[in-house]
Amino acid sequence: MAGTLVTPAETYRADIGIRGETIAAIGNDLRGAKTIDATGKLVLPGAIDPHVHLEMLQGTAMSSDDFESGTIAAACGGTTTIIDFVEPEMHGSLLAGLEKRRAQADESSVIDYGLHMTIRSGDADTLAQVPEAIRAGCLSFKAYTTYEGFRLDDEALVAALEAVGRAGGIVIVHAENHYSIQRLRQRFAEAGRTGPRWHPRSRPVAAEGEAVERVLSLAEIAECPVYIVHVSTGRGADAVARARGRGQRAYGETCPQYLLLTDAEFDRPGFEGAKFVCSPPLRPADNPPVLWKHLAGGGLSSVGTDHCPFFYETQKILGRDDFTKMPNGLPGIESRLSLLHTFGVALGRLSLNRWVEVCCAAPAQIFGLYPKKGSLTPGADGDIVIFDPAKEVTLSTQVLHEHVDYTPYDGFQLRGWPVMTIVRGKVMVEEGRFVGPRGQGKFLVRN
Ligand code: URP
Ligand code: ZN
Ligand code: ZN
């Protein structure tokens, strides 16, 4: 292949030899039955997106990418593994929830996938199931501090952290202060402030800052590793960085939308701001520079997309008269690697190696997939992205494969795009076209 291999530690020219589904050798002048020329291109471990919501029901709205369309879009953007979620019934069996979710994904996912298990209550029966959920492959457990029907109060959260910590897992947390959000929503409703612009104002920076600090403290007390999803504020990122500095097993994830977009999007005319309604919300412009600083410096560990697409015309519209009724979430599963290359590497905010670390290696390491996934070493799965750092792409729904009628990055000029995605030795995407077999994605047991 003779491309330039990029790993978190090294950048060097070499060939990769693949036998069957696995990387068999890395060296010079390797020969095989089929040769792919990667001259002038970067060769990366397949990217891992640790945070996506495919065909997820939110209220009455189903996120619009299913496991097939969503994983095709992911593969087109250079992502070869996703981690989605199991949402079991309240007080229901975790394994039954896992089985149900796998029935949706097993036949349709075109790339390999893992599942985080959601903990919806801190009762003893639910928490007693944590070890068997880990044995079944769900090493990571999602907890929410807000959202009715999902949120855990501090008592339940501590119990969940203790149970998961004891069992050797990791808790991942959506951290925002529930009560302050409820009060602000109530106050805005009474004042007739129901448009999308009031969404970010109802979930202020301090609501995330407080919750991140609290969750980190509770995880420290419970002696459980913790991963804060979608850190959107400088304040949240500073808190994670401080915890890591104290030696706590704490990790922070941010997302392209928090690095690249701001709450100025809500000044768009009419209902257009609805395209940007996600939780936590987009933030004032003083936040992204702090996120970039921590992403480069190790205070934040990874970038996920939180891909949770809803059609603007038919689904976001559910919140036309009341932003609290709007399905929350943004599309982004396809553009993460290129956005981070363009606005990270090409602008000098991230080294090539750090780019690969935050998009590929670190999610695999944190979530029990490494070195099978996220690494270019003999014995690893043949998950490889050939990335042309000079290819220019202007983002639009025409270019993307995501099943949704808009992209929050419409018109963004990207520098660098994947030209080939290989999953377990099979070419899945070539020059922007999905050419792989359907339904070959495997559930990844992470324990
Ligand atoms: O608005 C968002 N982020 N929707 C997806 C669910 C979540 O909170 O991650
Ligand atoms: Zn969330
Ligand atoms: Zn999410």
Tab-separated table of C-alpha atoms and ligand atoms in Angstrom:
chain	number	residue	atom	x	y	z
A	1	MET	CA	0.000	0.000	0.000
A	2	ALA	CA	2.869	2.398	0.902
A	3	GLY	CA	0.711	5.119	2.353
A	4	THR	CA	1.632	7.176	5.405
A	5	LEU	CA	0.469	5.287	8.461
A	6	VAL	CA	-0.707	7.457	11.338
A	7	THR	CA	-1.111	6.142	14.871
A	8	PRO	CA	-1.225	8.060	18.160
A	9	ALA	CA	2.534	7.537	18.524
A	10	GLU	CA	3.985	7.488	15.010
A	11	THR	CA	3.723	8.698	11.424
A	12	TYR	CA	5.641	6.528	8.926
A	13	ARG	CA	5.509	5.047	5.443
A	14	ALA	CA	4.795	1.314	5.261
A	15	ASP	CA	2.674	-1.370	3.625
A	16	ILE	CA	-0.079	-3.183	5.488
A	17	GLY	CA	-0.684	-6.849	4.703
A	18	ILE	CA	-4.180	-8.167	5.376
A	19	ARG	CA	-5.011	-11.847	5.542
A	20	GLY	CA	-8.712	-12.624	5.741
A	21	GLU	CA	-10.201	-10.211	8.285
A	22	THR	CA	-6.989	-9.394	10.100
A	23	ILE	CA	-3.860	-7.277	9.759
A	24	ALA	CA	-1.156	-9.891	9.174
A	25	ALA	CA	1.934	-7.727	8.691
A	26	ILE	CA	3.235	-4.191	8.539
A	27	GLY	CA	6.457	-3.641	6.613
A	28	ASN	CA	8.013	-2.647	3.336
A	29	ASP	CA	7.431	-4.161	-0.112
A	30	LEU	CA	4.709	-6.547	1.028
A	31	ARG	CA	3.008	-8.447	-1.792
A	32	GLY	CA	-0.439	-10.044	-1.920
A	33	ALA	CA	-3.196	-11.193	-4.253
A	34	LYS	CA	-4.659	-7.693	-4.352
A	35	THR	CA	-2.811	-4.416	-3.968
A	36	ILE	CA	-4.333	-1.062	-3.054
A	37	ASP	CA	-2.255	1.987	-3.845
A	38	ALA	CA	-2.291	4.505	-0.987
A	39	THR	CA	0.579	6.653	-2.229
A	40	GLY	CA	0.180	10.226	-1.020
A	41	LYS	CA	-2.617	9.244	1.345
A	42	LEU	CA	-2.870	8.840	5.100
A	43	VAL	CA	-3.635	5.353	6.374
A	44	LEU	CA	-5.456	5.279	9.712
A	45	PRO	CA	-7.030	2.703	11.989
A	46	GLY	CA	-10.775	2.695	11.289
A	47	ALA	CA	-12.396	5.443	13.334
A	48	ILE	CA	-14.527	4.538	16.351
A	49	ASP	CA	-17.610	6.588	17.174
A	50	PRO	CA	-18.384	5.860	20.828
A	51	HIS	CA	-21.695	7.754	20.944
A	52	VAL	CA	-24.520	7.336	18.408
A	53	HIS	CA	-28.300	6.933	18.602
A	54	LEU	CA	-29.625	4.955	15.618
A	55	GLU	CA	-33.363	4.225	15.395
A	56	MET	CA	-33.874	5.538	18.898
A	57	LEU	CA	-37.334	6.522	20.056
A	58	GLN	CA	-37.470	9.951	21.723
A	59	GLY	CA	-41.025	10.657	22.830
A	60	THR	CA	-42.972	9.827	19.662
A	61	ALA	CA	-40.104	10.547	17.257
A	62	MET	CA	-37.729	7.873	15.994
A	63	SER	CA	-34.210	9.035	15.104
A	64	SER	CA	-34.180	8.854	11.336
A	65	ASP	CA	-31.105	6.724	10.625
A	66	ASP	CA	-31.630	3.026	11.221
A	67	PHE	CA	-28.742	0.628	11.739
A	68	GLU	CA	-28.313	0.137	8.013
A	69	SER	CA	-28.442	3.733	6.766
A	70	GLY	CA	-26.559	5.028	9.808
A	71	THR	CA	-23.711	2.553	9.549
A	72	ILE	CA	-23.410	3.079	5.784
A	73	ALA	CA	-23.079	6.821	6.444
A	74	ALA	CA	-20.556	6.100	9.204
A	75	ALA	CA	-18.475	3.908	6.886
A	76	CYS	CA	-18.556	6.576	4.150
A	77	GLY	CA	-17.036	8.970	6.692
A	78	GLY	CA	-14.278	6.554	7.766
A	79	THR	CA	-15.921	5.120	10.876
A	80	THR	CA	-15.630	1.342	11.128
A	81	THR	CA	-17.082	0.813	14.628
A	82	ILE	CA	-19.911	2.538	16.476
A	83	ILE	CA	-21.162	2.184	20.020
A	84	ASP	CA	-24.929	2.698	20.375
A	85	PHE	CA	-27.210	2.121	23.381
A	86	VAL	CA	-29.525	-0.444	24.911
A	87	GLU	CA	-32.508	1.212	26.591
A	88	PRO	CA	-34.165	-1.550	28.634
A	89	GLU	CA	-37.670	-1.198	30.045
A	90	MET	CA	-37.821	0.630	33.375
A	91	HIS	CA	-37.064	-2.017	36.059
A	92	GLY	CA	-36.889	-4.543	33.206
A	93	SER	CA	-34.287	-7.155	32.416
A	94	LEU	CA	-31.031	-5.728	31.054
A	95	LEU	CA	-30.388	-8.872	29.022
A	96	ALA	CA	-33.874	-8.738	27.492
A	97	GLY	CA	-33.156	-5.135	26.481
A	98	LEU	CA	-29.863	-6.217	24.956
A	99	GLU	CA	-31.515	-9.017	22.999
A	100	LYS	CA	-34.159	-6.625	21.642
A	101	ARG	CA	-31.585	-4.071	20.564
A	102	ARG	CA	-29.399	-6.710	18.933
A	103	ALA	CA	-32.420	-7.911	16.956
A	104	GLN	CA	-32.582	-4.419	15.413
A	105	ALA	CA	-28.857	-4.189	14.680
A	106	ASP	CA	-27.498	-7.661	13.940
A	107	GLU	CA	-29.043	-8.077	10.495
A	108	SER	CA	-28.620	-4.512	9.352
A	109	SER	CA	-25.386	-2.982	10.650
A	110	VAL	CA	-22.704	-2.905	7.945
A	111	ILE	CA	-19.903	-2.174	10.414
A	112	ASP	CA	-19.114	-3.660	13.797
A	113	TYR	CA	-20.948	-2.230	16.759
A	114	GLY	CA	-20.975	-2.271	20.540
A	115	LEU	CA	-23.750	-1.264	22.924
A	116	HIS	CA	-23.681	0.780	26.120
A	117	MET	CA	-26.276	-0.460	28.641
A	118	THR	CA	-28.575	2.255	30.037
A	119	ILE	CA	-29.283	2.174	33.779
A	120	ARG	CA	-32.689	3.722	34.345
A	121	SER	CA	-33.058	3.076	38.055
A	122	GLY	CA	-30.840	2.449	41.039
A	123	ASP	CA	-32.950	-0.354	42.527
A	124	ALA	CA	-31.197	-3.455	43.817
A	125	ASP	CA	-32.760	-5.776	41.219
A	126	THR	CA	-31.499	-3.687	38.321
A	127	LEU	CA	-28.022	-3.224	39.750
A	128	ALA	CA	-27.700	-6.935	40.541
A	129	GLN	CA	-27.819	-7.509	36.771
A	130	VAL	CA	-24.704	-5.424	36.078
A	131	PRO	CA	-22.206	-8.349	36.170
A	132	GLU	CA	-24.269	-10.429	33.712
A	133	ALA	CA	-24.642	-7.436	31.389
A	134	ILE	CA	-20.837	-7.156	31.391
A	135	ARG	CA	-20.475	-10.860	30.669
A	136	ALA	CA	-22.876	-10.376	27.741
A	137	GLY	CA	-20.605	-7.693	26.288
A	138	CYS	CA	-21.824	-4.381	27.709
A	139	LEU	CA	-18.827	-3.062	29.614
A	140	SER	CA	-20.138	0.488	29.799
A	141	PHE	CA	-23.313	1.769	31.490
A	142	LYS	CA	-25.115	4.986	30.614
A	143	ALA	CA	-26.618	7.172	33.295
A	144	TYR	CA	-28.532	10.422	32.851
A	145	THR	CA	-28.803	13.192	35.425
A	146	THR	CA	-31.742	14.693	33.497
A	147	TYR	CA	-34.597	13.574	31.162
A	148	GLU	CA	-37.788	12.282	32.804
A	149	GLY	CA	-37.967	8.497	32.758
A	150	PHE	CA	-34.199	8.171	32.537
A	151	ARG	CA	-32.618	10.412	35.136
A	152	LEU	CA	-31.033	9.034	38.272
A	153	ASP	CA	-31.009	11.132	41.430
A	154	ASP	CA	-27.763	11.245	43.408
A	155	GLU	CA	-28.729	8.274	45.581
A	156	ALA	CA	-29.422	6.090	42.546
A	157	LEU	CA	-26.370	7.396	40.714
A	158	VAL	CA	-24.022	6.562	43.587
A	159	ALA	CA	-25.539	3.078	43.842
A	160	ALA	CA	-25.080	2.570	40.088
A	161	LEU	CA	-21.498	3.841	40.192
A	162	GLU	CA	-20.691	1.483	43.072
A	163	ALA	CA	-22.267	-1.524	41.317
A	164	VAL	CA	-20.515	-0.882	38.019
A	165	GLY	CA	-17.195	-0.065	39.696
A	166	ARG	CA	-17.326	-3.317	41.698
A	167	ALA	CA	-18.072	-5.303	38.541
A	168	GLY	CA	-15.145	-3.760	36.619
A	169	GLY	CA	-17.176	-1.611	34.208
A	170	ILE	CA	-17.313	2.088	33.426
A	171	VAL	CA	-20.220	4.531	33.798
A	172	ILE	CA	-20.835	7.102	31.085
A	173	VAL	CA	-22.922	10.091	32.085
A	174	HIS	CA	-25.068	12.769	30.472
A	175	ALA	CA	-24.430	15.513	33.028
A	176	GLU	CA	-26.770	18.511	33.334
A	177	ASN	CA	-28.542	19.826	36.429
A	178	HIS	CA	-32.154	18.658	36.103
A	179	TYR	CA	-33.880	20.930	38.609
A	180	SER	CA	-32.501	24.205	37.309
A	181	ILE	CA	-33.464	23.212	33.757
A	182	GLN	CA	-37.004	22.384	34.903
A	183	ARG	CA	-37.383	25.740	36.636
A	184	LEU	CA	-36.092	27.704	33.657
A	185	ARG	CA	-38.375	25.801	31.267
A	186	GLN	CA	-41.329	26.533	33.527
A	187	ARG	CA	-40.452	30.213	33.751
A	188	PHE	CA	-40.040	30.508	29.953
A	189	ALA	CA	-43.341	28.705	29.339
A	190	GLU	CA	-45.152	31.161	31.637
A	191	ALA	CA	-43.612	34.078	29.741
A	192	GLY	CA	-44.543	32.620	26.314
A	193	ARG	CA	-40.883	32.042	25.466
A	194	THR	CA	-41.433	28.901	23.443
A	195	GLY	CA	-39.210	29.301	20.340
A	196	PRO	CA	-36.001	27.346	19.705
A	197	ARG	CA	-33.830	30.276	20.855
A	198	TRP	CA	-35.016	29.626	24.423
A	199	HIS	CA	-33.698	26.074	24.389
A	200	PRO	CA	-30.021	26.999	25.050
A	201	ARG	CA	-31.086	29.583	27.616
A	202	SER	CA	-32.989	26.880	29.526
A	203	ARG	CA	-29.859	24.732	29.852
A	204	PRO	CA	-27.129	27.217	30.816
A	205	VAL	CA	-23.385	26.618	31.078
A	206	ALA	CA	-23.625	26.413	34.871
A	207	ALA	CA	-26.158	23.549	34.635
A	208	GLU	CA	-23.517	21.451	32.903
A	209	GLY	CA	-20.660	22.753	35.071
A	210	GLU	CA	-22.446	21.840	38.286
A	211	ALA	CA	-23.463	18.380	37.108
A	212	VAL	CA	-20.039	17.466	35.723
A	213	GLU	CA	-18.359	18.448	39.008
A	214	ARG	CA	-20.947	16.496	41.019
A	215	VAL	CA	-20.739	13.361	38.878
A	216	LEU	CA	-16.943	13.387	39.032
A	217	SER	CA	-17.066	13.680	42.812
A	218	LEU	CA	-19.589	10.851	43.164
A	219	ALA	CA	-17.547	8.614	40.851
A	220	GLU	CA	-14.437	9.326	42.907
A	221	ILE	CA	-16.256	8.389	46.116
A	222	ALA	CA	-17.740	5.250	44.515
A	223	GLU	CA	-14.346	4.333	43.035
A	224	CYS	CA	-15.787	3.881	39.562
A	225	PRO	CA	-14.227	4.965	36.257
A	226	VAL	CA	-16.402	7.611	34.651
A	227	TYR	CA	-16.742	9.074	31.152
A	228	ILE	CA	-18.657	12.309	30.686
A	229	VAL	CA	-20.381	12.280	27.295
A	230	HIS	CA	-20.791	15.329	25.055
A	231	VAL	CA	-18.937	17.893	27.182
A	232	SER	CA	-20.102	21.176	25.671
A	233	THR	CA	-18.678	23.823	28.004
A	234	GLY	CA	-15.235	25.049	28.933
A	235	ARG	CA	-16.378	24.740	32.528
A	236	GLY	CA	-17.223	21.039	32.132
A	237	ALA	CA	-13.972	20.358	30.284
A	238	ASP	CA	-11.928	22.187	32.948
A	239	ALA	CA	-13.555	20.005	35.617
A	240	VAL	CA	-12.723	16.752	33.793
A	241	ALA	CA	-9.162	17.942	33.192
A	242	ARG	CA	-8.747	18.749	36.908
A	243	ALA	CA	-10.079	15.311	37.908
A	244	ARG	CA	-7.631	13.654	35.518
A	245	GLY	CA	-4.868	15.821	36.957
A	246	ARG	CA	-5.692	14.443	40.421
A	247	GLY	CA	-5.276	10.921	39.022
A	248	GLN	CA	-8.964	10.025	38.826
A	249	ARG	CA	-10.028	7.534	36.141
A	250	ALA	CA	-12.169	10.136	34.447
A	251	TYR	CA	-12.597	10.811	30.745
A	252	GLY	CA	-14.354	13.523	28.790
A	253	GLU	CA	-15.831	13.315	25.315
A	254	THR	CA	-16.741	16.290	23.195
A	255	CYS	CA	-18.476	16.408	19.807
A	256	PRO	CA	-17.884	18.333	16.565
A	257	GLN	CA	-20.990	20.456	17.156
A	258	TYR	CA	-19.563	21.858	20.402
A	259	LEU	CA	-16.150	22.465	18.833
A	260	LEU	CA	-17.440	24.113	15.666
A	261	LEU	CA	-20.880	25.653	16.227
A	262	THR	CA	-22.174	28.195	18.733
A	263	ASP	CA	-25.475	29.427	20.094
A	264	ALA	CA	-25.411	32.142	17.411
A	265	GLU	CA	-27.189	29.544	15.237
A	266	PHE	CA	-30.342	30.309	17.228
A	267	ASP	CA	-30.390	33.822	15.759
A	268	ARG	CA	-31.376	32.334	12.400
A	269	PRO	CA	-34.738	33.538	11.097
A	270	GLY	CA	-38.038	31.794	11.766
A	271	PHE	CA	-37.871	28.211	12.949
A	272	GLU	CA	-34.380	27.507	11.464
A	273	GLY	CA	-32.822	27.392	14.934
A	274	ALA	CA	-34.653	24.074	15.421
A	275	LYS	CA	-31.987	22.402	13.262
A	276	PHE	CA	-29.520	23.017	16.091
A	277	VAL	CA	-31.579	21.884	19.083
A	278	CYS	CA	-29.640	19.253	20.985
A	279	SER	CA	-28.866	18.700	24.652
A	280	PRO	CA	-26.630	19.968	26.050
A	281	PRO	CA	-27.116	22.934	23.735
A	282	LEU	CA	-24.648	24.805	21.542
A	283	ARG	CA	-22.746	27.299	23.666
A	284	PRO	CA	-21.510	30.903	23.570
A	285	ALA	CA	-18.359	31.463	21.512
A	286	ASP	CA	-15.987	31.519	24.501
A	287	ASN	CA	-16.476	27.742	25.020
A	288	PRO	CA	-15.111	26.058	21.856
A	289	PRO	CA	-11.533	27.387	22.313
A	290	VAL	CA	-11.411	25.799	25.782
A	291	LEU	CA	-12.679	22.486	24.364
A	292	TRP	CA	-9.996	22.559	21.640
A	293	LYS	CA	-7.323	23.296	24.255
A	294	HIS	CA	-8.334	20.311	26.385
A	295	LEU	CA	-8.737	18.037	23.367
A	296	ALA	CA	-5.184	18.806	22.299
A	297	GLY	CA	-3.772	18.671	25.822
A	298	GLY	CA	-5.441	15.501	27.117
A	299	GLY	CA	-8.010	17.060	29.454
A	300	LEU	CA	-10.611	15.646	27.055
A	301	SER	CA	-9.977	12.166	25.685
A	302	SER	CA	-12.209	11.538	22.702
A	303	VAL	CA	-14.618	12.877	20.107
A	304	GLY	CA	-17.977	11.185	19.561
A	305	THR	CA	-20.771	12.485	17.362
A	306	ASP	CA	-23.895	11.933	19.506
A	307	HIS	CA	-25.472	11.371	16.075
A	308	CYS	CA	-29.204	11.586	16.728
A	309	PRO	CA	-30.872	12.809	13.530
A	310	PHE	CA	-34.443	14.040	13.164
A	311	PHE	CA	-35.990	15.437	9.988
A	312	TYR	CA	-36.371	19.202	10.125
A	313	GLU	CA	-39.573	19.247	8.070
A	314	THR	CA	-41.473	16.454	9.787
A	315	GLN	CA	-39.878	15.828	13.201
A	316	LYS	CA	-38.248	18.984	14.564
A	317	ILE	CA	-41.583	20.621	13.688
A	318	LEU	CA	-43.113	18.778	16.659
A	319	GLY	CA	-41.616	21.595	18.719
A	320	ARG	CA	-43.017	24.461	16.635
A	321	ASP	CA	-45.202	25.786	19.468
A	322	ASP	CA	-43.001	24.636	22.341
A	323	PHE	CA	-39.274	23.927	22.169
A	324	THR	CA	-39.581	21.426	25.034
A	325	LYS	CA	-41.613	19.155	22.719
A	326	MET	CA	-38.932	19.067	20.040
A	327	PRO	CA	-36.883	15.895	19.524
A	328	ASN	CA	-33.340	16.731	20.604
A	329	GLY	CA	-30.265	15.821	18.624
A	330	LEU	CA	-28.130	16.576	15.588
A	331	PRO	CA	-26.881	14.476	12.686
A	332	GLY	CA	-23.109	14.070	12.266
A	333	ILE	CA	-22.060	10.419	12.025
A	334	GLU	CA	-20.408	10.856	8.621
A	335	SER	CA	-18.400	14.043	8.936
A	336	ARG	CA	-16.523	13.686	12.251
A	337	LEU	CA	-13.145	12.519	10.937
A	338	SER	CA	-13.013	15.138	8.190
A	339	LEU	CA	-14.295	17.980	10.370
A	340	LEU	CA	-11.609	17.196	12.939
A	341	HIS	CA	-8.974	17.025	10.209
A	342	THR	CA	-10.056	20.320	8.654
A	343	PHE	CA	-10.582	22.358	11.801
A	344	GLY	CA	-8.145	20.445	14.009
A	345	VAL	CA	-5.143	19.252	12.015
A	346	ALA	CA	-5.209	21.688	9.098
A	347	LEU	CA	-5.633	24.672	11.434
A	348	GLY	CA	-2.825	23.503	13.723
A	349	ARG	CA	-5.021	22.771	16.739
A	350	LEU	CA	-4.315	19.006	16.751
A	351	SER	CA	-1.335	17.009	15.546
A	352	LEU	CA	-2.061	14.216	13.059
A	353	ASN	CA	-1.310	11.732	15.831
A	354	ARG	CA	-3.647	13.353	18.334
A	355	TRP	CA	-6.384	13.434	15.662
A	356	VAL	CA	-6.060	9.667	15.261
A	357	GLU	CA	-5.931	9.224	19.012
A	358	VAL	CA	-9.162	11.105	19.774
A	359	CYS	CA	-11.154	9.680	16.831
A	360	CYS	CA	-9.803	6.111	16.652
A	361	ALA	CA	-7.547	4.801	19.408
A	362	ALA	CA	-8.841	6.397	22.613
A	363	PRO	CA	-12.498	5.324	22.197
A	364	ALA	CA	-11.258	1.770	21.602
A	365	GLN	CA	-9.005	1.900	24.668
A	366	ILE	CA	-11.595	3.380	27.000
A	367	PHE	CA	-14.377	1.015	25.921
A	368	GLY	CA	-12.562	-2.328	25.857
A	369	LEU	CA	-12.004	-2.688	22.123
A	370	TYR	CA	-8.257	-2.104	21.935
A	371	PRO	CA	-6.060	-3.359	20.271
A	372	LYS	CA	-8.470	-5.363	18.045
A	373	LYS	CA	-10.004	-2.026	17.069
A	374	GLY	CA	-8.375	1.398	16.895
A	375	SER	CA	-4.862	0.157	16.163
A	376	LEU	CA	-2.670	-0.680	13.192
A	377	THR	CA	-0.800	-3.717	14.476
A	378	PRO	CA	-0.525	-7.334	13.357
A	379	GLY	CA	-3.415	-9.246	14.894
A	380	ALA	CA	-5.789	-6.268	14.879
A	381	ASP	CA	-8.956	-6.364	12.783
A	382	GLY	CA	-8.384	-5.167	9.230
A	383	ASP	CA	-10.319	-1.941	9.831
A	384	ILE	CA	-8.519	0.736	7.853
A	385	VAL	CA	-9.263	4.157	6.427
A	386	ILE	CA	-7.362	5.608	3.497
A	387	PHE	CA	-7.707	9.351	3.882
A	388	ASP	CA	-6.805	11.923	1.249
A	389	PRO	CA	-5.678	14.993	3.233
A	390	ALA	CA	-5.917	17.225	0.167
A	391	LYS	CA	-9.390	16.251	-1.026
A	392	GLU	CA	-11.798	19.174	-0.855
A	393	VAL	CA	-15.436	18.570	-0.053
A	394	THR	CA	-18.222	21.083	0.549
A	395	LEU	CA	-20.694	19.548	2.971
A	396	SER	CA	-24.344	19.289	1.996
A	397	THR	CA	-27.071	16.660	2.168
A	398	GLN	CA	-26.171	15.768	-1.448
A	399	VAL	CA	-22.682	14.670	-0.409
A	400	LEU	CA	-23.712	12.848	2.766
A	401	HIS	CA	-25.428	9.483	3.177
A	402	GLU	CA	-27.160	10.312	6.478
A	403	HIS	CA	-30.926	9.733	6.259
A	404	VAL	CA	-32.084	13.215	7.207
A	405	ASP	CA	-33.065	16.398	5.365
A	406	TYR	CA	-30.326	18.742	6.616
A	407	THR	CA	-26.822	18.905	7.965
A	408	PRO	CA	-25.823	21.419	10.644
A	409	TYR	CA	-22.540	21.813	8.710
A	410	ASP	CA	-24.170	22.828	5.401
A	411	GLY	CA	-21.642	24.685	3.230
A	412	PHE	CA	-18.633	23.851	5.420
A	413	GLN	CA	-15.549	23.563	3.199
A	414	LEU	CA	-13.607	20.502	4.261
A	415	ARG	CA	-9.990	19.703	3.609
A	416	GLY	CA	-9.457	15.946	3.684
A	417	TRP	CA	-11.927	13.114	3.181
A	418	PRO	CA	-11.732	9.299	3.314
A	419	VAL	CA	-11.305	7.728	-0.121
A	420	MET	CA	-11.530	4.129	1.045
A	421	THR	CA	-12.915	2.378	4.130
A	422	ILE	CA	-12.019	-1.232	4.806
A	423	VAL	CA	-13.830	-3.265	7.473
A	424	ARG	CA	-12.339	-6.554	8.611
A	425	GLY	CA	-10.426	-6.822	5.340
A	426	LYS	CA	-13.362	-5.983	3.038
A	427	VAL	CA	-13.514	-2.779	1.015
A	428	MET	CA	-16.792	-1.176	2.081
A	429	VAL	CA	-16.465	2.334	0.653
A	430	GLU	CA	-14.578	3.485	-2.391
A	431	GLU	CA	-14.470	7.110	-3.568
A	432	GLY	CA	-17.572	8.029	-1.589
A	433	ARG	CA	-19.654	5.029	-2.757
A	434	PHE	CA	-20.748	2.221	-0.463
A	435	VAL	CA	-19.691	-0.992	-2.215
A	436	GLY	CA	-19.708	-3.459	0.663
A	437	PRO	CA	-22.042	-6.263	1.612
A	438	ARG	CA	-25.025	-5.446	3.825
A	439	GLY	CA	-25.481	-6.774	7.329
A	440	GLN	CA	-21.957	-7.944	7.914
A	441	GLY	CA	-21.495	-5.899	11.100
A	442	LYS	CA	-20.834	-7.922	14.237
A	443	PHE	CA	-21.856	-7.204	17.802
A	444	LEU	CA	-18.676	-6.593	19.780
A	445	VAL	CA	-18.512	-8.282	23.152
A	446	ARG	CA	-16.574	-5.884	25.362
A	447	ASN	CA	-15.641	-7.356	28.663
B	1	URP	O1	-29.795	16.092	22.080
B	1	URP	C1	-29.241	15.012	22.157
B	1	URP	N1	-27.984	14.967	22.487
B	1	URP	N2	-29.930	13.890	21.897
B	1	URP	C2	-29.476	12.573	22.026
B	1	URP	C3	-29.639	12.041	23.411
B	1	URP	C4	-28.534	12.510	24.325
B	1	URP	O2	-28.814	13.211	25.290
B	1	URP	O3	-27.377	12.183	24.125
B	2	ZN	ZN	-26.970	12.996	26.237
B	3	ZN	ZN	-26.333	10.932	23.132
